[in-house]
Each structure stands twice: as C-alpha cells, then as structure tokens.
Amino acid sequence: MLQIGILGLGEGRSTMSAALRSDRYQLKMMCDANEELCKQRSDEFNFPNYTTNYQQMLNDIEIDIIAIYTPDHLHAQHVKQALLHHKHVVCTKPLIDDLNDAKELLQLQEQTGKKVFVGQSSRFFEPAKRQRKDFEEGQIGELITIESNYNADHRWFLEKKWALEKSFKWLYGGLSHPVDFVRWYLPDIQEVMGYGMISANGKAAGLKNEDTMHFIFKAEDGRIASVSGSYTGPTQPAKRDSGMTCILRGTEGGSQADYHELRYSITDKTGEEKMITWGDDTLKYYFRFEGQSHHAGEYQNYLEYFADSIEQNFTAYPDMKEGIITIALLQAMDDSLKTGKPVKVEEILSRYNLQKLPATP
C-alpha cells in the first residue's frame, strides 16, 4: 500500500477524500500552514495526523508520495523539496508558474528517478474518459479539429481581494483546463494567436487582466484548434450549455464531452448518434461535497491511475515534461494577448533553454 502525504488542504480536501476511500493508499499525514484549516479537515475526515511544518512531512521516510495543492508560486519549491527527499509527486496544475525553475526540476527528477504527475483533473472526469476511449478506438476516424471552452459565472471571485491583484490571471486559473484538452489530442502545438478583453463586470470590479479570451492554435502538422473562456458573466442553463466542453471533429464522426453536466454525445463512424448521461450514483461519486466544487471523483480516478504507474512502472501523463510544455504554451498565449501577434511555443522554450522537449507520445 502506498503511503501519501497531502500538502495544502483547500483543494487537497478532494485528495484526502480520495486517499481515504482507496484500497491502494494509506493517508499518512496532512499539512497546511493554516492550523485552523488542519483542525477543520481533521474533524471532517476523523483523521488526526496533521502538521503545519512541511519539513516534518518530508522527513517521514514511510511516505512514498507527496500530493501538492499549495498556491501556484510555491509549486516549484515544494516539488523540489519532495524530490530531494526521494518522494514521488502529484502536483495540481499549473505545475510551475515560472519557467526559470523548469530545468532544475527536470534535472532533479532525472537524478532521483521519482515520478512527477500533474493533476489535470478534468481528464479524469467520466465524459472525458469516455470521449478519449472512443477516440483511441477510432470511433470518429482521424481527428480534424478540436474546440474547447470553459465559461463560468465566477463573479463571486471579484469580491476576493487577491483576484483583483495584477498577479491573478484567468488564463492560468481557468483557461488552462481547455488548453490541456487541446494538448491531450494535439500535443505538438507550434503557434498560437489570441485576443482578450476585460468585460464590463470585470472593469467595474477593478480586474487587472483579461476575463474573456479566444485563441486559435496551429499544430506542427497544420491542424488547428480553438479555445475560449469567459468568467465574469451569467451562463446559459446547463440543459442548453456546459461550463466546460471539449468537441472533437473527425473524418468519420464527432464527439462532445460536457464535464460538469456528466453528459456525452457522439456520432460514430457508422453514423449512429448517441447521447449518454450518468445517474445519481455517478453524480455522488464525483460531487461528494457541496455544490459542484471539489470534484473528488476526478481526484480518485487520477490517484488510482498514478498508483498503477508506480506499480507497473509506466509514465503517468501529464508528466513533468508535458506540464512544462503546457506552461510554455500558456506563456505564449499571454504574450499573444500583449502583442496582438502570433507567438511560437518553441520561442518560449528557447528563451529558457528548454528546446526540443519531447511532446507526449
């Protein structure tokens, strides 16, 4: 049984739930700088073993895996410390927020031989799993293009002081999900062009960065994809629209996965049209907590997948290299918003001496 320690108990709440329900893991320790949050999680899950000192968790030689859910700017240091203490790592997206840290982390992982897995949880939602399975089985033929979006009424974020700081960007906090879907199917993105704006709601609140964005990607083989996001206005009813969607269009069919609605549709290569939804048991599996936040079932799925990768010795994707390329793509998108021009991902990687990182197989 794998021993796991969880760092950061906000988003880490879902991983606590997943670890405690798994027969593959034993939750050994949890950690957060906020002792009151530690006590809250301890009471919620009837789990007494917590610390506010990350070093104490690192020093526990019985812990095999550190799962990291701290603020983005702390990820690089926390991943580095875990590797130096010979732990496997699960780190929530984005893996890092500064590509200056990438080379050292790559070298450290190679030296230690430990696995680093980026928790892109939306890949592990039921509609996404079904869409990927059908794609890999050739149900829609050869992929032509992808359209992915994430539109959400997050006006409540505008009431948070940190959301109005210059450092907060919806590009990284929200749009990274549909960007990851595109990279899952078209890993070799060569160039990106995008436009963004701050909405009237965002301007009134004092938002510093774009809350409404549209991008076009071009892959090395010439295929194109689009990504869109808007975050500070009302959304349509869920029966008509989905907060997060991935559409694949192929030579013989097409499919659409609607994530939060647990809805999937496909026209397969035979011409048959199918619409699939999942019932109460699946809803309870994914949405264990209040509302539609902390989709713990996704975390359950990716923890089980990571356990398989350790026990069977295969690479769990997204791995560190894929996570770094995704950050380079997001930075290229950010540069395109600033310049109004297309930006090549290789130019970003070269800037940090990260040329020729291999795309995911």
CSV table of N, CA and C in Angstrom, one decimal, residues 280-338:
chain,number,residue,atom,x,y,z
A,280,ASP,N,-27.5,9.1,-10.6
A,280,ASP,CA,-27.2,9.6,-9.3
A,280,ASP,C,-26.0,9.0,-8.6
A,281,ASP,N,-25.7,7.7,-8.9
A,281,ASP,CA,-24.6,7.1,-8.2
A,281,ASP,C,-23.3,7.7,-8.7
A,282,THR,N,-23.2,8.0,-10.0
A,282,THR,CA,-22.0,8.6,-10.6
A,282,THR,C,-21.9,10.1,-10.1
A,283,LEU,N,-23.0,10.8,-10.1
A,283,LEU,CA,-23.0,12.1,-9.6
A,283,LEU,C,-22.5,12.2,-8.1
A,284,LYS,N,-22.9,11.3,-7.3
A,284,LYS,CA,-22.5,11.2,-5.9
A,284,LYS,C,-21.0,10.9,-5.8
A,285,TYR,N,-20.5,10.1,-6.8
A,285,TYR,CA,-19.1,9.7,-6.8
A,285,TYR,C,-18.2,10.9,-7.1
A,286,TYR,N,-18.6,11.7,-8.1
A,286,TYR,CA,-17.8,12.9,-8.5
A,286,TYR,C,-18.1,14.1,-7.5
A,287,PHE,N,-19.3,14.4,-7.2
A,287,PHE,CA,-19.6,15.6,-6.5
A,287,PHE,C,-19.9,15.2,-5.0
A,288,ARG,N,-18.9,14.9,-4.3
A,288,ARG,CA,-19.0,14.4,-2.9
A,288,ARG,C,-19.3,15.5,-1.9
A,289,PHE,N,-18.9,16.7,-2.3
A,289,PHE,CA,-19.1,17.9,-1.4
A,289,PHE,C,-20.2,18.8,-1.9
A,290,GLU,N,-20.3,19.9,-1.3
A,290,GLU,CA,-21.4,20.9,-1.6
A,290,GLU,C,-21.2,21.4,-3.0
A,291,GLY,N,-22.3,21.7,-3.7
A,291,GLY,CA,-22.3,22.4,-5.0
A,291,GLY,C,-21.5,21.5,-6.0
A,292,GLN,N,-20.9,22.2,-6.9
A,292,GLN,CA,-20.1,21.5,-8.0
A,292,GLN,C,-18.6,21.9,-7.9
A,293,SER,N,-18.2,22.1,-6.7
A,293,SER,CA,-16.7,22.3,-6.5
A,293,SER,C,-16.1,21.1,-5.8
A,294,HIS,N,-14.8,21.1,-5.9
A,294,HIS,CA,-14.0,19.9,-5.4
A,294,HIS,C,-14.6,18.6,-5.9
A,295,HIS,N,-14.4,18.4,-7.2
A,295,HIS,CA,-14.9,17.1,-7.9
A,295,HIS,C,-14.1,15.9,-7.4
A,296,ALA,N,-14.3,15.4,-6.3
A,296,ALA,CA,-13.4,14.5,-5.7
A,296,ALA,C,-13.3,13.2,-6.5
A,297,GLY,N,-14.3,12.8,-7.3
A,297,GLY,CA,-14.2,11.6,-8.1
A,297,GLY,C,-13.1,11.7,-9.1
A,298,GLU,N,-12.8,12.9,-9.7
A,298,GLU,CA,-11.7,13.0,-10.6
A,298,GLU,C,-10.4,12.7,-9.9
A,299,TYR,N,-10.3,13.2,-8.7
A,299,TYR,CA,-9.0,13.0,-7.9
A,299,TYR,C,-8.9,11.5,-7.6
A,300,GLN,N,-10.0,10.9,-7.3
A,300,GLN,CA,-10.0,9.5,-7.0
A,300,GLN,C,-9.4,8.7,-8.2
A,301,ASN,N,-9.9,9.1,-9.4
A,301,ASN,CA,-9.5,8.4,-10.6
A,301,ASN,C,-8.0,8.6,-10.9
A,302,TYR,N,-7.6,9.9,-10.7
A,302,TYR,CA,-6.2,10.1,-11.1
A,302,TYR,C,-5.2,9.5,-10.0
A,303,LEU,N,-5.6,9.4,-8.8
A,303,LEU,CA,-4.8,8.8,-7.8
A,303,LEU,C,-4.7,7.3,-8.1
A,304,GLU,N,-5.7,6.6,-8.5
A,304,GLU,CA,-5.7,5.2,-8.9
A,304,GLU,C,-4.8,5.0,-10.1
A,305,TYR,N,-4.9,5.9,-11.0
A,305,TYR,CA,-4.0,5.9,-12.2
A,305,TYR,C,-2.5,6.0,-11.9
A,306,PHE,N,-2.3,7.0,-10.9
A,306,PHE,CA,-0.9,7.2,-10.5
A,306,PHE,C,-0.3,6.0,-9.8
A,307,ALA,N,-1.2,5.3,-9.0
A,307,ALA,CA,-0.8,4.1,-8.3
A,307,ALA,C,-0.4,3.0,-9.3
A,308,ASP,N,-1.2,2.9,-10.4
A,308,ASP,CA,-0.9,2.0,-11.4
A,308,ASP,C,0.5,2.3,-12.0
A,309,SER,N,0.8,3.6,-12.3
A,309,SER,CA,2.0,3.9,-12.9
A,309,SER,C,3.2,3.6,-12.1
A,310,ILE,N,3.1,3.7,-10.8
A,310,ILE,CA,4.2,3.3,-9.9
A,310,ILE,C,4.4,1.8,-9.8
A,311,GLU,N,3.2,1.1,-9.7
A,311,GLU,CA,3.3,-0.4,-9.5
A,311,GLU,C,3.7,-1.1,-10.8
A,312,GLN,N,3.3,-0.5,-11.9
A,312,GLN,CA,3.6,-1.1,-13.2
A,312,GLN,C,4.7,-0.4,-14.0
A,313,ASN,N,5.3,0.6,-13.4
A,313,ASN,CA,6.4,1.3,-13.9
A,313,ASN,C,6.2,1.9,-15.3
A,314,PHE,N,5.1,2.6,-15.5
A,314,PHE,CA,4.9,3.4,-16.7
A,314,PHE,C,4.8,4.9,-16.4
A,315,THR,N,4.9,5.7,-17.4
A,315,THR,CA,4.8,7.2,-17.2
A,315,THR,C,3.3,7.6,-17.1
A,316,ALA,N,3.0,8.3,-16.0
A,316,ALA,CA,1.7,8.9,-15.8
A,316,ALA,C,1.6,10.2,-16.5
A,317,TYR,N,0.7,10.4,-17.4
A,317,TYR,CA,0.6,11.7,-18.1
A,317,TYR,C,-0.6,12.5,-17.5
A,318,PRO,N,-0.5,13.8,-17.4
A,318,PRO,CA,0.6,14.7,-17.8
A,318,PRO,C,1.8,14.5,-16.8
A,319,ASP,N,3.0,14.3,-17.4
A,319,ASP,CA,4.2,14.2,-16.6
A,319,ASP,C,4.8,15.5,-16.5
A,320,MET,N,6.0,15.6,-15.9
A,320,MET,CA,6.7,16.9,-15.7
A,320,MET,C,7.0,17.6,-17.1
A,321,LYS,N,7.5,16.8,-18.1
A,321,LYS,CA,7.8,17.5,-19.3
A,321,LYS,C,6.6,18.0,-20.0
A,322,GLU,N,5.5,17.3,-20.0
A,322,GLU,CA,4.2,17.8,-20.6
A,322,GLU,C,3.7,19.0,-19.8
A,323,GLY,N,3.8,18.9,-18.5
A,323,GLY,CA,3.4,20.1,-17.7
A,323,GLY,C,4.2,21.3,-18.0
A,324,ILE,N,5.5,21.2,-18.3
A,324,ILE,CA,6.3,22.3,-18.6
A,324,ILE,C,6.0,22.9,-20.0
A,325,ILE,N,5.7,22.0,-21.0
A,325,ILE,CA,5.3,22.5,-22.3
A,325,ILE,C,4.0,23.2,-22.2
A,326,THR,N,3.1,22.7,-21.4
A,326,THR,CA,1.8,23.4,-21.3
A,326,THR,C,2.0,24.8,-20.7
A,327,ILE,N,2.9,25.0,-19.7
A,327,ILE,CA,3.2,26.3,-19.2
A,327,ILE,C,3.8,27.2,-20.3
A,328,ALA,N,4.7,26.6,-21.1
A,328,ALA,CA,5.2,27.4,-22.2
A,328,ALA,C,4.1,27.8,-23.2
A,329,LEU,N,3.2,27.0,-23.5
A,329,LEU,CA,2.0,27.3,-24.3
A,329,LEU,C,1.2,28.4,-23.7
A,330,LEU,N,0.9,28.3,-22.4
A,330,LEU,CA,0.2,29.4,-21.7
A,330,LEU,C,0.9,30.7,-21.8
A,331,GLN,N,2.2,30.7,-21.6
A,331,GLN,CA,3.0,31.9,-21.7
A,331,GLN,C,3.0,32.5,-23.1
A,332,ALA,N,3.0,31.6,-24.1
A,332,ALA,CA,2.9,32.1,-25.5
A,332,ALA,C,1.5,32.7,-25.7
A,333,MET,N,0.5,32.2,-25.1
A,333,MET,CA,-0.8,32.8,-25.2
A,333,MET,C,-0.9,34.1,-24.5
A,334,ASP,N,-0.2,34.2,-23.4
A,334,ASP,CA,-0.1,35.5,-22.7
A,334,ASP,C,0.6,36.5,-23.5
A,335,ASP,N,1.7,36.1,-24.1
A,335,ASP,CA,2.5,37.0,-25.0
A,335,ASP,C,1.6,37.5,-26.2
A,336,SER,N,0.8,36.6,-26.7
A,336,SER,CA,0.0,37.0,-27.9
A,336,SER,C,-1.1,38.0,-27.5
A,337,LEU,N,-1.6,37.9,-26.2
A,337,LEU,CA,-2.6,38.9,-25.8
A,337,LEU,C,-1.9,40.2,-25.7
A,338,LYS,N,-0.7,40.3,-25.2
A,338,LYS,CA,0.1,41.5,-25.1
A,338,LYS,C,0.4,42.2,-26.4
